[in-house]
Amino acid sequence: MGQSFQEQDGVCDSGGCYSIHLGRKSFRESWRICKDKGGNLATIKTPEEASLIHELLLSGDRSGPRPRIRLWIGLQRQPRQCSATRPLRGFTWITGDQETLYTNWQREDLPSSCTAHRCVVISYNTADRSGSDQNNFKWLDGSCTVVVDGFLCRYTYQGMCPTLKNEGGGPAIYTTPFELESTVLAHVPFGSVANLPCPDGTKEDQSVLCMARDDGSIGWSKDAPLCSDAPKDLCEEDNGGCEQDCVNLDTHYYCECTENYVLGDDGKTCQLSDPCQTANCEFECEATPLGHQCKCPDGYLLSGDGQSCFDIDECLQTPCPQECSNAPGTFECRCKEGFITSEFGECLDVDECMEGKCDHLCENSLGSYTCRCHEGFSPLADNPDQCEDIDECNTPDNCDQLCKNYEGGFECLCEEGYKLQEDLYYCRSVEEEKHSMVKSSESILDDVPDNSNIEWSTNTPTVKGYPTYHWLMEKTTEKDATTEKPELIQHGKSGSSNEEHSYGDETAVAAGNTVDIKTSGDKISLNAFTSAPKNNRNVIMPSPVASQLPDKTLLSERERRPGDRKKHDKSWLLVALLVPLCVFIVVMLALGIVYCTSCAVEPWSKSVTDCYRWATTSKDNKSKAAKSRA
């Protein structure tokens, strides 16, 4: 790299070490250098790690060609992996995870940058001695291929060794696995070598290794003291050169300081141990080998002046699924009305319908619900969850006459002398309804001539010129259907009383109220029709084909009484149909029983065809004729 490590270029705590490397490199080049030294690009996942980075940047002289330096950290985002709802915005730590308790973005995410590979730098103004620069330690994302001023590496180890005490020759010099030489480390990483100078007249300088011991703990390869073997009171002469206390051991001695003082770098003098007494930290202060460090509690971040703390607005990182309420040092997630927080921090819809809030019907929706009423009810104006009956009788035109309201509906009634119609709305006079029924029945029978001279017959009527069919014995041939308008015979005032209507070979003449029926054997023909009704109604006469079927107007003579209306009786037609049908069914059942019995008594050796010997050619003609008649 071309950079020589300075003592202030590294810092360690119980979790690991950070180092700063100055030199213009791209993201990929920086990552390779960190990997070669046994580490990785720095991850800053907690406020404690952020404070350690701030301490590293504030220590030493970092000035260069430009006052503001930018250093790569181990945070990158692949193309099209943006996520505005996550704290890291879709970025991933170089270790492969996205978990973090700390972010410090300088600006909002740019949508146009989502399509490219992006990497993150941390910026620091080396010329800012007062700590007023608000952009110090902020994160910026940019192209991974550009070169910046340097990078930060992080190293993690399986354990740390304590620092070695000065035995009179000076402080120990620690050489870490990532090639940092320092005398001010508070924690020495596993694999480091410590070189302890020994005072004159004792052993040579001692070197020990931070390693894993047999009991599994991490410690130095040799226990102190390292510089002397023989017990000797070295404190007798001039207090061993110590400013305050001198501690003599069998092989060596060392200086100690009283309470509130710490041993100086020379190992003999004492300095005020609590530099925080003169510090002006807003919250907490921690003494360091270089002085003191102000610290902030969780939810706060150290400002640029290194003393005050400002609250982190966690809600800006959208950590909540719905609503977020920021508070000093913390935040609170809340759900909107109609939702409830689950044990996993999610907002789940509350089914208000399960709570029985609605009087009738309930329809749940996301974050809300809707109450509905049954038909005949309406919601209350002051409480839409409850329903009240609608008085339909107050609505005009719901009933023709009277209206009776009840819970959930209504009923129409009629006044005395009226009857409710089938539509359950209109009322009709009972007398008017009776008159209408009588008039309707009279209109049906008006077309039947009232002539006592008509000869009645139970034989099937026929029409001259058309074949006679026996409706019980012979099949009828269905004729093709037609859409032509049927022939109508109309009578009215405009027609002549002597007008003739021809149909085939027959002539029908309207002559008063007489109807002549001519019979010839079993056939009957109509030669006249009834006269035109007085009210000039049009009468549709039946076609000759229809007259071939039994007509309900052909009544027996004994059913006609003087002065009575014609009656229609179809019972004889029903009997004529059912009797032959029943006889036919009984005969078929008898034949079936005889057939099954004759087949069942045959020996098992016979085949089914043996039951049909009557159909073979061995029978004589007489037998065939008998079977045919059967």
Short mmCIF file of N, CA and C in Angstrom, two decimals, residues 160-162 194 207-213 217-224:
data_model
loop_
_atom_site.label_atom_id
_atom_site.label_comp_id
_atom_site.label_asym_id
_atom_site.label_seq_id
_atom_site.Cartn_x
_atom_site.Cartn_y
_atom_site.Cartn_z
N MET A 160 -9.25 -11.73 23.35
CA MET A 160 -8.31 -10.64 23.56
C MET A 160 -7.47 -10.91 24.82
N CYS A 161 -6.23 -10.43 24.79
CA CYS A 161 -5.34 -10.52 25.95
C CYS A 161 -5.29 -9.17 26.67
N PRO A 162 -5.09 -9.20 27.98
CA PRO A 162 -4.95 -7.92 28.69
C PRO A 162 -3.59 -7.28 28.38
N ALA A 194 3.80 -9.28 22.09
CA ALA A 194 4.13 -8.16 22.97
C ALA A 194 5.63 -8.19 23.28
N SER A 207 9.64 -11.16 25.05
CA SER A 207 8.57 -11.24 24.03
C SER A 207 7.62 -12.37 24.40
N VAL A 208 6.35 -12.09 24.38
CA VAL A 208 5.32 -13.09 24.69
C VAL A 208 4.24 -13.03 23.60
N LEU A 209 3.51 -14.13 23.48
CA LEU A 209 2.48 -14.28 22.44
C LEU A 209 1.11 -14.40 23.08
N CYS A 210 0.14 -13.71 22.51
CA CYS A 210 -1.27 -13.85 22.94
C CYS A 210 -1.82 -15.10 22.28
N MET A 211 -2.17 -16.12 23.09
CA MET A 211 -2.51 -17.43 22.53
C MET A 211 -3.60 -18.09 23.37
N ALA A 212 -4.04 -19.24 22.89
CA ALA A 212 -5.03 -20.03 23.63
C ALA A 212 -4.30 -20.94 24.60
N ARG A 213 -4.71 -20.91 25.86
CA ARG A 213 -4.08 -21.73 26.89
C ARG A 213 -4.74 -23.10 26.95
N SER A 217 -8.79 -20.66 27.78
CA SER A 217 -8.81 -19.21 27.87
C SER A 217 -7.74 -18.62 26.95
N ILE A 218 -7.88 -17.31 26.72
CA ILE A 218 -6.92 -16.58 25.91
C ILE A 218 -6.01 -15.78 26.84
N GLY A 219 -4.70 -15.95 26.69
CA GLY A 219 -3.76 -15.23 27.55
C GLY A 219 -2.37 -15.22 26.95
N TRP A 220 -1.46 -14.64 27.71
CA TRP A 220 -0.06 -14.55 27.25
C TRP A 220 0.64 -15.88 27.46
N SER A 221 1.63 -16.10 26.63
CA SER A 221 2.35 -17.37 26.70
C SER A 221 3.15 -17.51 27.99
N LYS A 222 3.48 -16.43 28.67
CA LYS A 222 4.19 -16.44 29.95
C LYS A 222 3.53 -15.44 30.88
N ASP A 223 3.52 -15.79 32.16
CA ASP A 223 2.93 -14.91 33.15
C ASP A 223 3.97 -13.91 33.64
N ALA A 224 3.47 -12.73 34.05
CA ALA A 224 4.36 -11.72 34.64
C ALA A 224 4.79 -12.19 36.04
#
